[in-house]
Amino acid sequence: MMDYWQRVYRRSRRQYQRLNWRTLHLDPWLLLALLTIVTGGLIVLYSAGGESTYLVEAQALRFGAAFLIMLLIAQFSPRTMQRFAWFFYVMVTLMLVAVDVIGTHAMGAQRWLTIPGVIRFQPSELMKLAMPMTIAAYLSRRVLPPGWLDLLVCLLLMGVPVALIANQPDLGTSMLVTASAVFVILLAGLSWRFIAVCGGLGIAAMPLLWFNMHQYQRQRVLTFLNPESDPLGAGWNIIQSKTAIGSGGIHGKGWMQGTQSQLEFLPERHTDFIVAVLGEEFGLIGMAVLMSCYLLLIWRGLYMANQAHDTFGRLLGGSLILTFFVYVFVNVGMVSGVLPVVGVPLPLISYGGTASVTLMAGFGMLMAVFTHHKTTPR
């Protein structure tokens, strides 16, 4: 008799816990992966920032606000997001135009809008959400796979913001915004023949892209091909980064014991090159743990996107998690010398404000399309 009531209690408790998560429209497994990566990131940031408690506290506050925003966005149904996607797209595009006219200059670029005494933010980060939302909203109302006219509309929707972002200049963000739109189109059922044709045209257009690059962007590509050609100049960053990762070995030098980072040989060690600090201090084991956490997060995100109950949710969720994968791949690739340096931070680890909020908002959308099963028709 006692065993029977214990089983009833356990079953009721599990149902109550599931009800709580469903009521909050959160996914516990995705949330656990996010908290694990963010916590590890704060530990690495403390070392990368020269034991600065200010950086850690500021980042923790930003992530706290970002988690609240994620919780808020998760409450919106996919139908609501689909309805307001166009308004969001137009608003962010107008912000990008405002950046071009009255934006704040910093570090040789004009990427920020400043509200004096309140906030400074990058509207281009918001386009990482507005772009997949809008393309998904458009294609979800069309017959799939998309036809030539639909593809032309998608390219026009993508081209204007990407051109404005590239003009700031911000090659990394423009690449991620482009990827978010391309993933929506691919998930809509684009034929492999068309993909092959577009790939061939892209390769053919590379000389044109080269001649339209800024000088510093060309230098990054040349440095990627041969960083030792200018070891004390353009090649310094990547040489020091690879040195830091390689010197960590299997087990690493220990937390806050890295020489390249602690002696400030490694540039941008708390932002774009923070993974080099992780590799030096925690070695191959630490890198493997981080990559495993990322893979679990991406796997869970793909599963959630696949379980969405409408076309808009599947397209949006799939694009968001695949763009996150590109985020990780590009940063780790550029720090390890596999890809050119394009200024993409390591998600959930690198120090930053707007990017952190944007990432969490994207995960909030992903949770929304997964948990609102009964609010949107299949």
Tab-separated table of C-alpha atoms in Angstrom:
chain	number	residue	atom	x	y	z
A	1	MET	CA	0.000	0.000	0.000
A	2	MET	CA	2.832	2.358	0.879
A	3	ASP	CA	4.542	1.677	-2.470
A	4	TYR	CA	1.324	2.538	-4.290
A	5	TRP	CA	1.016	5.951	-2.647
A	6	GLN	CA	4.703	6.662	-3.220
A	7	ARG	CA	4.223	5.986	-6.932
A	8	VAL	CA	1.171	8.261	-6.986
A	9	TYR	CA	3.159	11.000	-5.234
A	10	ARG	CA	6.077	10.735	-7.649
A	11	ARG	CA	3.772	10.772	-10.683
A	12	SER	CA	1.876	13.802	-9.364
A	13	ARG	CA	5.124	15.606	-8.639
A	14	ARG	CA	6.453	14.990	-12.154
A	15	GLN	CA	3.184	16.225	-13.651
A	16	TYR	CA	3.318	19.338	-11.452
A	17	GLN	CA	6.890	20.073	-12.511
A	18	ARG	CA	6.014	19.650	-16.184
A	19	LEU	CA	3.049	21.939	-15.697
A	20	ASN	CA	5.276	24.629	-14.219
A	21	TRP	CA	7.686	24.569	-17.177
A	22	ARG	CA	4.790	24.543	-19.625
A	23	THR	CA	3.134	27.453	-17.840
A	24	LEU	CA	6.323	29.519	-18.038
A	25	HIS	CA	6.875	28.423	-21.665
A	26	LEU	CA	10.453	27.414	-20.893
A	27	ASP	CA	12.422	24.317	-21.806
A	28	PRO	CA	14.391	23.046	-18.769
A	29	TRP	CA	17.068	21.250	-20.816
A	30	LEU	CA	17.817	24.259	-22.992
A	31	LEU	CA	17.789	26.491	-19.940
A	32	LEU	CA	20.223	24.173	-18.126
A	33	ALA	CA	22.633	24.219	-21.080
A	34	LEU	CA	22.469	28.023	-21.243
A	35	LEU	CA	23.119	28.434	-17.517
A	36	THR	CA	26.048	25.995	-17.671
A	37	ILE	CA	27.753	27.830	-20.537
A	38	VAL	CA	27.099	31.282	-19.063
A	39	THR	CA	28.473	30.248	-15.653
A	40	GLY	CA	31.609	28.793	-17.238
A	41	GLY	CA	31.940	31.943	-19.322
A	42	LEU	CA	31.926	34.164	-16.245
A	43	ILE	CA	34.706	32.043	-14.721
A	44	VAL	CA	36.840	32.402	-17.864
A	45	LEU	CA	35.985	36.113	-18.141
A	46	TYR	CA	37.346	36.752	-14.640
A	47	SER	CA	40.721	35.430	-15.743
A	48	ALA	CA	40.615	36.970	-19.232
A	49	GLY	CA	39.725	40.372	-17.789
A	50	GLY	CA	42.757	40.442	-15.498
A	51	GLU	CA	40.800	39.354	-12.405
A	52	SER	CA	38.441	42.285	-12.878
A	53	THR	CA	35.331	41.904	-10.741
A	54	TYR	CA	33.786	44.853	-12.603
A	55	LEU	CA	33.719	42.972	-15.913
A	56	VAL	CA	32.230	39.874	-14.293
A	57	GLU	CA	29.585	41.820	-12.375
A	58	ALA	CA	28.646	43.864	-15.453
A	59	GLN	CA	28.392	40.714	-17.578
A	60	ALA	CA	26.367	38.919	-14.911
A	61	LEU	CA	23.921	41.831	-14.738
A	62	ARG	CA	23.593	41.835	-18.519
A	63	PHE	CA	22.873	38.138	-18.596
A	64	GLY	CA	20.405	38.558	-15.756
A	65	ALA	CA	18.534	41.148	-17.812
A	66	ALA	CA	18.908	38.944	-20.906
A	67	PHE	CA	17.358	35.961	-19.109
A	68	LEU	CA	14.397	38.115	-18.096
A	69	ILE	CA	13.970	39.224	-21.706
A	70	MET	CA	14.152	35.589	-22.801
A	71	LEU	CA	11.431	34.700	-20.289
A	72	LEU	CA	9.279	37.582	-21.540
A	73	ILE	CA	9.658	36.737	-25.231
A	74	ALA	CA	8.911	33.071	-24.563
A	75	GLN	CA	5.407	34.106	-23.473
A	76	PHE	CA	4.525	35.369	-26.967
A	77	SER	CA	2.904	32.841	-29.249
A	78	PRO	CA	4.417	32.178	-32.699
A	79	ARG	CA	1.282	33.688	-34.227
A	80	THR	CA	1.947	36.979	-32.407
A	81	MET	CA	5.584	37.022	-33.528
A	82	GLN	CA	4.504	36.290	-37.088
A	83	ARG	CA	2.026	39.158	-36.995
A	84	PHE	CA	4.549	41.741	-35.777
A	85	ALA	CA	7.568	40.518	-37.782
A	86	TRP	CA	7.152	43.127	-40.520
A	87	PHE	CA	6.847	45.985	-38.049
A	88	PHE	CA	9.983	44.785	-36.261
A	89	TYR	CA	11.863	44.528	-39.562
A	90	VAL	CA	10.918	48.045	-40.681
A	91	MET	CA	11.757	49.521	-37.262
A	92	VAL	CA	15.238	47.937	-37.149
A	93	THR	CA	15.934	48.913	-40.776
A	94	LEU	CA	15.105	52.538	-39.937
A	95	MET	CA	17.486	52.271	-36.981
A	96	LEU	CA	20.228	51.098	-39.359
A	97	VAL	CA	19.559	54.123	-41.559
A	98	ALA	CA	19.802	56.303	-38.429
A	99	VAL	CA	23.167	54.714	-37.617
A	100	ASP	CA	24.411	55.752	-41.050
A	101	VAL	CA	23.250	59.340	-40.438
A	102	ILE	CA	23.743	60.056	-36.726
A	103	GLY	CA	25.471	56.923	-35.421
A	104	THR	CA	28.257	56.974	-32.845
A	105	HIS	CA	31.832	56.440	-34.059
A	106	ALA	CA	34.074	54.087	-32.094
A	107	MET	CA	37.131	52.009	-33.003
A	108	GLY	CA	37.050	53.165	-36.612
A	109	ALA	CA	33.434	52.161	-37.217
A	110	GLN	CA	29.980	53.715	-37.018
A	111	ARG	CA	27.772	50.973	-35.578
A	112	TRP	CA	26.023	52.366	-32.517
A	113	LEU	CA	23.029	54.502	-31.643
A	114	THR	CA	23.346	56.431	-28.409
A	115	ILE	CA	20.564	57.725	-26.184
A	116	PRO	CA	22.511	60.208	-23.998
A	117	GLY	CA	22.631	59.135	-20.394
A	118	VAL	CA	20.549	55.998	-21.058
A	119	ILE	CA	22.057	53.410	-23.406
A	120	ARG	CA	24.316	52.766	-26.377
A	121	PHE	CA	23.417	49.777	-28.553
A	122	GLN	CA	23.964	48.188	-31.973
A	123	PRO	CA	20.792	48.009	-34.103
A	124	SER	CA	22.576	45.491	-36.339
A	125	GLU	CA	22.307	42.954	-33.502
A	126	LEU	CA	18.524	43.301	-33.543
A	127	MET	CA	18.510	42.511	-37.261
A	128	LYS	CA	19.763	39.006	-36.381
A	129	LEU	CA	16.251	38.470	-34.998
A	130	ALA	CA	14.219	40.658	-37.343
A	131	MET	CA	15.631	39.071	-40.496
A	132	PRO	CA	14.724	35.398	-39.843
A	133	MET	CA	11.374	36.441	-38.361
A	134	THR	CA	10.429	38.410	-41.485
A	135	ILE	CA	11.652	35.864	-44.040
A	136	ALA	CA	9.923	33.078	-42.099
A	137	ALA	CA	6.696	35.119	-41.853
A	138	TYR	CA	6.735	35.726	-45.605
A	139	LEU	CA	7.536	32.162	-46.685
A	140	SER	CA	5.112	30.574	-44.204
A	141	ARG	CA	2.262	32.181	-46.140
A	142	ARG	CA	3.543	31.007	-49.536
A	143	VAL	CA	3.470	27.667	-51.299
A	144	LEU	CA	6.675	25.789	-50.489
A	145	PRO	CA	9.252	25.158	-51.778
A	146	PRO	CA	9.625	28.834	-52.739
A	147	GLY	CA	9.523	29.878	-56.366
A	148	TRP	CA	11.720	32.377	-58.178
A	149	LEU	CA	9.495	35.347	-57.303
A	150	ASP	CA	9.508	34.432	-53.621
A	151	LEU	CA	13.295	34.080	-53.683
A	152	LEU	CA	13.611	37.494	-55.292
A	153	VAL	CA	11.483	39.054	-52.559
A	154	CYS	CA	13.610	37.331	-49.891
A	155	LEU	CA	16.823	38.591	-51.500
A	156	LEU	CA	15.469	42.147	-51.526
A	157	LEU	CA	14.449	41.870	-47.871
A	158	MET	CA	17.914	40.575	-47.054
A	159	GLY	CA	19.910	42.909	-49.295
A	160	VAL	CA	18.920	46.291	-47.846
A	161	PRO	CA	19.822	45.650	-44.168
A	162	VAL	CA	22.943	43.655	-45.058
A	163	ALA	CA	24.200	46.522	-47.259
A	164	LEU	CA	23.588	49.023	-44.441
A	165	ILE	CA	25.422	46.830	-41.920
A	166	ALA	CA	28.348	46.165	-44.267
A	167	ASN	CA	28.667	49.920	-44.803
A	168	GLN	CA	29.227	50.557	-41.063
A	169	PRO	CA	31.541	48.537	-41.659
A	170	ASP	CA	30.719	45.292	-39.817
A	171	LEU	CA	31.561	42.251	-41.910
A	172	GLY	CA	30.961	39.732	-39.125
A	173	THR	CA	27.425	40.877	-38.294
A	174	SER	CA	26.453	41.270	-41.951
A	175	MET	CA	27.597	37.687	-42.514
A	176	LEU	CA	25.495	36.394	-39.597
A	177	VAL	CA	22.410	38.335	-40.729
A	178	THR	CA	22.854	36.892	-44.215
A	179	ALA	CA	23.222	33.398	-42.759
A	180	SER	CA	20.004	33.771	-40.738
A	181	ALA	CA	18.051	34.608	-43.914
A	182	VAL	CA	19.721	31.896	-45.999
A	183	PHE	CA	18.928	29.242	-43.390
A	184	VAL	CA	15.226	30.140	-43.476
A	185	ILE	CA	15.211	29.816	-47.277
A	186	LEU	CA	17.064	26.488	-47.150
A	187	LEU	CA	14.706	25.087	-44.519
A	188	ALA	CA	11.765	26.118	-46.703
A	189	GLY	CA	12.737	23.335	-49.103
A	190	LEU	CA	15.024	24.955	-51.653
A	191	SER	CA	16.197	22.476	-54.304
A	192	TRP	CA	19.815	21.308	-54.306
A	193	ARG	CA	20.113	22.303	-57.971
A	194	PHE	CA	19.327	25.903	-57.097
A	195	ILE	CA	21.762	25.771	-54.166
A	196	ALA	CA	24.511	24.531	-56.495
A	197	VAL	CA	23.813	27.328	-58.985
A	198	CYS	CA	23.899	29.965	-56.234
A	199	GLY	CA	27.139	28.479	-54.898
A	200	GLY	CA	28.714	28.711	-58.328
A	201	LEU	CA	27.577	32.314	-58.737
A	202	GLY	CA	28.947	33.114	-55.276
A	203	ILE	CA	32.360	31.712	-56.167
A	204	ALA	CA	32.323	33.628	-59.454
A	205	ALA	CA	31.483	36.859	-57.592
A	206	MET	CA	34.422	36.579	-55.173
A	207	PRO	CA	36.710	38.872	-57.236
A	208	LEU	CA	33.991	41.532	-57.174
A	209	LEU	CA	33.634	41.091	-53.423
A	210	TRP	CA	37.397	41.424	-52.996
A	211	PHE	CA	37.554	44.764	-54.816
A	212	ASN	CA	34.640	46.120	-52.752
A	213	MET	CA	36.198	45.206	-49.406
A	214	HIS	CA	37.684	47.810	-47.097
A	215	GLN	CA	41.454	47.762	-46.862
A	216	TYR	CA	41.452	46.341	-43.319
A	217	GLN	CA	39.160	43.526	-44.448
A	218	ARG	CA	41.520	42.611	-47.286
A	219	GLN	CA	44.385	42.669	-44.810
A	220	ARG	CA	42.538	40.190	-42.587
A	221	VAL	CA	42.204	37.750	-45.476
A	222	LEU	CA	45.876	38.114	-46.413
A	223	THR	CA	46.861	37.672	-42.769
A	224	PHE	CA	44.745	34.508	-42.581
A	225	LEU	CA	46.616	33.068	-45.578
A	226	ASN	CA	50.042	33.968	-44.194
A	227	PRO	CA	50.076	35.471	-40.685
A	228	GLU	CA	53.872	35.148	-40.435
A	229	SER	CA	54.289	37.730	-43.203
A	230	ASP	CA	53.680	40.487	-40.622
A	231	PRO	CA	54.233	38.896	-37.202
A	232	LEU	CA	54.433	42.203	-35.308
A	233	GLY	CA	51.551	43.862	-37.163
A	234	ALA	CA	48.497	42.349	-38.806
A	235	GLY	CA	49.565	38.788	-37.974
A	236	TRP	CA	50.130	39.459	-34.268
A	237	ASN	CA	46.606	38.580	-33.103
A	238	ILE	CA	46.325	35.194	-34.771
A	239	ILE	CA	49.918	34.179	-33.946
A	240	GLN	CA	49.409	34.934	-30.253
A	241	SER	CA	46.036	33.199	-30.290
A	242	LYS	CA	47.416	29.982	-31.780
A	243	THR	CA	50.371	30.142	-29.392
A	244	ALA	CA	48.013	30.418	-26.413
A	245	ILE	CA	45.822	27.501	-27.518
A	246	GLY	CA	48.803	25.289	-28.375
A	247	SER	CA	50.643	25.998	-25.136
A	248	GLY	CA	47.650	24.784	-23.102
A	249	GLY	CA	48.272	21.179	-24.101
A	250	ILE	CA	45.931	18.496	-22.818
A	251	HIS	CA	45.243	19.720	-19.289
A	252	GLY	CA	46.023	23.445	-19.579
A	253	LYS	CA	48.162	25.667	-17.385
A	254	GLY	CA	45.479	26.226	-14.783
A	255	TRP	CA	42.934	28.913	-14.100
A	256	MET	CA	44.542	32.406	-14.206
A	257	GLN	CA	47.923	30.796	-14.931
A	258	GLY	CA	48.073	31.493	-18.660
A	259	THR	CA	51.109	33.461	-19.831
A	260	GLN	CA	49.830	34.792	-23.167
A	261	SER	CA	46.676	36.188	-21.579
A	262	GLN	CA	47.918	37.264	-18.144
A	263	LEU	CA	50.985	38.999	-19.594
A	264	GLU	CA	48.733	40.716	-22.159
A	265	PHE	CA	50.325	39.252	-25.276
A	266	LEU	CA	46.889	38.091	-26.386
A	267	PRO	CA	44.726	40.965	-27.755
A	268	GLU	CA	40.976	41.298	-27.196
A	269	ARG	CA	41.262	38.453	-24.718
A	270	HIS	CA	37.944	39.176	-22.977
A	271	THR	CA	35.940	39.589	-26.200
A	272	ASP	CA	36.713	38.023	-29.600
A	273	PHE	CA	39.725	35.921	-28.481
A	274	ILE	CA	38.425	34.664	-25.149
A	275	VAL	CA	38.390	31.052	-26.385
A	276	ALA	CA	42.201	31.269	-26.635
A	277	VAL	CA	42.274	32.052	-22.904
A	278	LEU	CA	40.115	28.997	-22.274
A	279	GLY	CA	42.382	26.811	-24.385
A	280	GLU	CA	45.536	28.016	-22.654
A	281	GLU	CA	44.237	27.665	-19.103
A	282	PHE	CA	42.044	24.552	-19.407
A	283	GLY	CA	43.696	22.833	-22.366
A	284	LEU	CA	42.141	20.355	-24.768
A	285	ILE	CA	39.894	18.981	-22.015
A	286	GLY	CA	38.387	22.399	-21.323
A	287	MET	CA	37.854	23.047	-25.042
A	288	ALA	CA	36.209	19.637	-25.441
A	289	VAL	CA	33.845	20.317	-22.528
A	290	LEU	CA	32.842	23.676	-24.000
A	291	MET	CA	32.282	22.234	-27.476
A	292	SER	CA	30.228	19.408	-25.966
A	293	CYS	CA	28.006	21.932	-24.183
A	294	TYR	CA	27.558	23.850	-27.419
A	295	LEU	CA	26.713	20.665	-29.329
A	296	LEU	CA	24.129	19.649	-26.740
A	297	LEU	CA	22.607	23.132	-26.895
A	298	ILE	CA	22.458	23.038	-30.703
A	299	TRP	CA	21.034	19.498	-30.711
A	300	ARG	CA	18.298	20.488	-28.279
A	301	GLY	CA	17.541	23.608	-30.318
A	302	LEU	CA	17.196	21.612	-33.537
A	303	TYR	CA	14.888	19.145	-31.796
A	304	MET	CA	12.714	21.984	-30.479
A	305	ALA	CA	12.529	23.639	-33.909
A	306	ASN	CA	11.538	20.326	-35.487
A	307	GLN	CA	8.722	19.915	-32.955
A	308	ALA	CA	7.157	23.304	-33.756
A	309	HIS	CA	3.538	22.975	-34.799
A	310	ASP	CA	3.522	25.374	-37.743
A	311	THR	CA	5.719	26.332	-40.688
A	312	PHE	CA	6.644	29.737	-39.274
A	313	GLY	CA	7.862	28.186	-36.015
A	314	ARG	CA	9.936	25.528	-37.750
A	315	LEU	CA	11.557	28.020	-40.128
A	316	LEU	CA	12.260	30.576	-37.412
A	317	GLY	CA	13.502	28.105	-34.801
A	318	GLY	CA	15.707	26.237	-37.247
A	319	SER	CA	17.255	29.444	-38.544
A	320	LEU	CA	17.979	30.784	-35.055
A	321	ILE	CA	19.778	27.663	-33.838
A	322	LEU	CA	21.721	27.191	-37.103
A	323	THR	CA	22.830	30.828	-36.976
A	324	PHE	CA	24.000	30.180	-33.418
A	325	PHE	CA	26.070	27.290	-34.781
A	326	VAL	CA	27.651	29.649	-37.341
A	327	TYR	CA	28.384	32.058	-34.471
A	328	VAL	CA	30.368	29.383	-32.629
A	329	PHE	CA	32.033	27.949	-35.749
A	330	VAL	CA	33.251	31.324	-37.037
A	331	ASN	CA	34.658	32.491	-33.695
A	332	VAL	CA	36.473	29.242	-32.883
A	333	GLY	CA	37.634	28.996	-36.506
A	334	MET	CA	39.100	32.488	-36.622
A	335	VAL	CA	40.808	32.194	-33.213
A	336	SER	CA	42.404	28.877	-34.190
A	337	GLY	CA	43.515	30.183	-37.598
A	338	VAL	CA	41.071	28.130	-39.684
A	339	LEU	CA	39.091	31.217	-40.791
A	340	PRO	CA	39.953	34.906	-41.283
A	341	VAL	CA	39.363	37.242	-38.334
A	342	VAL	CA	35.956	38.886	-38.824
A	343	GLY	CA	35.177	40.220	-35.349
A	344	VAL	CA	32.544	37.693	-34.226
A	345	PRO	CA	32.446	37.137	-30.421
A	346	LEU	CA	32.085	33.717	-28.816
A	347	PRO	CA	28.375	33.428	-27.904
A	348	LEU	CA	27.490	33.352	-24.202
A	349	ILE	CA	31.189	33.629	-23.279
A	350	SER	CA	32.629	36.858	-24.710
A	351	TYR	CA	32.084	40.140	-22.886
A	352	GLY	CA	29.356	42.222	-24.502
A	353	GLY	CA	25.944	43.776	-23.980
A	354	THR	CA	23.696	43.933	-27.026
A	355	ALA	CA	24.922	40.579	-28.367
A	356	SER	CA	24.086	38.828	-25.085
A	357	VAL	CA	20.559	40.218	-25.041
A	358	THR	CA	20.026	39.316	-28.705
A	359	LEU	CA	21.174	35.730	-28.159
A	360	MET	CA	18.863	35.223	-25.194
A	361	ALA	CA	15.968	36.831	-27.043
A	362	GLY	CA	16.545	34.322	-29.850
A	363	PHE	CA	16.420	31.433	-27.398
A	364	GLY	CA	13.220	32.914	-25.999
A	365	MET	CA	11.720	32.745	-29.490
A	366	LEU	CA	12.898	29.166	-29.816
A	367	MET	CA	11.213	28.221	-26.542
A	368	ALA	CA	8.046	29.993	-27.670
A	369	VAL	CA	7.731	28.017	-30.913
A	370	PHE	CA	8.351	24.788	-28.972
A	371	THR	CA	6.062	25.299	-25.977
A	372	HIS	CA	3.038	27.031	-27.546
A	373	HIS	CA	1.691	23.786	-28.940
A	374	LYS	CA	-1.979	24.626	-28.740
A	375	THR	CA	-1.937	28.285	-29.697
A	376	THR	CA	-0.838	27.865	-33.290
A	377	PRO	CA	-2.422	25.535	-35.862
A	378	ARG	CA	-0.242	22.933	-37.508
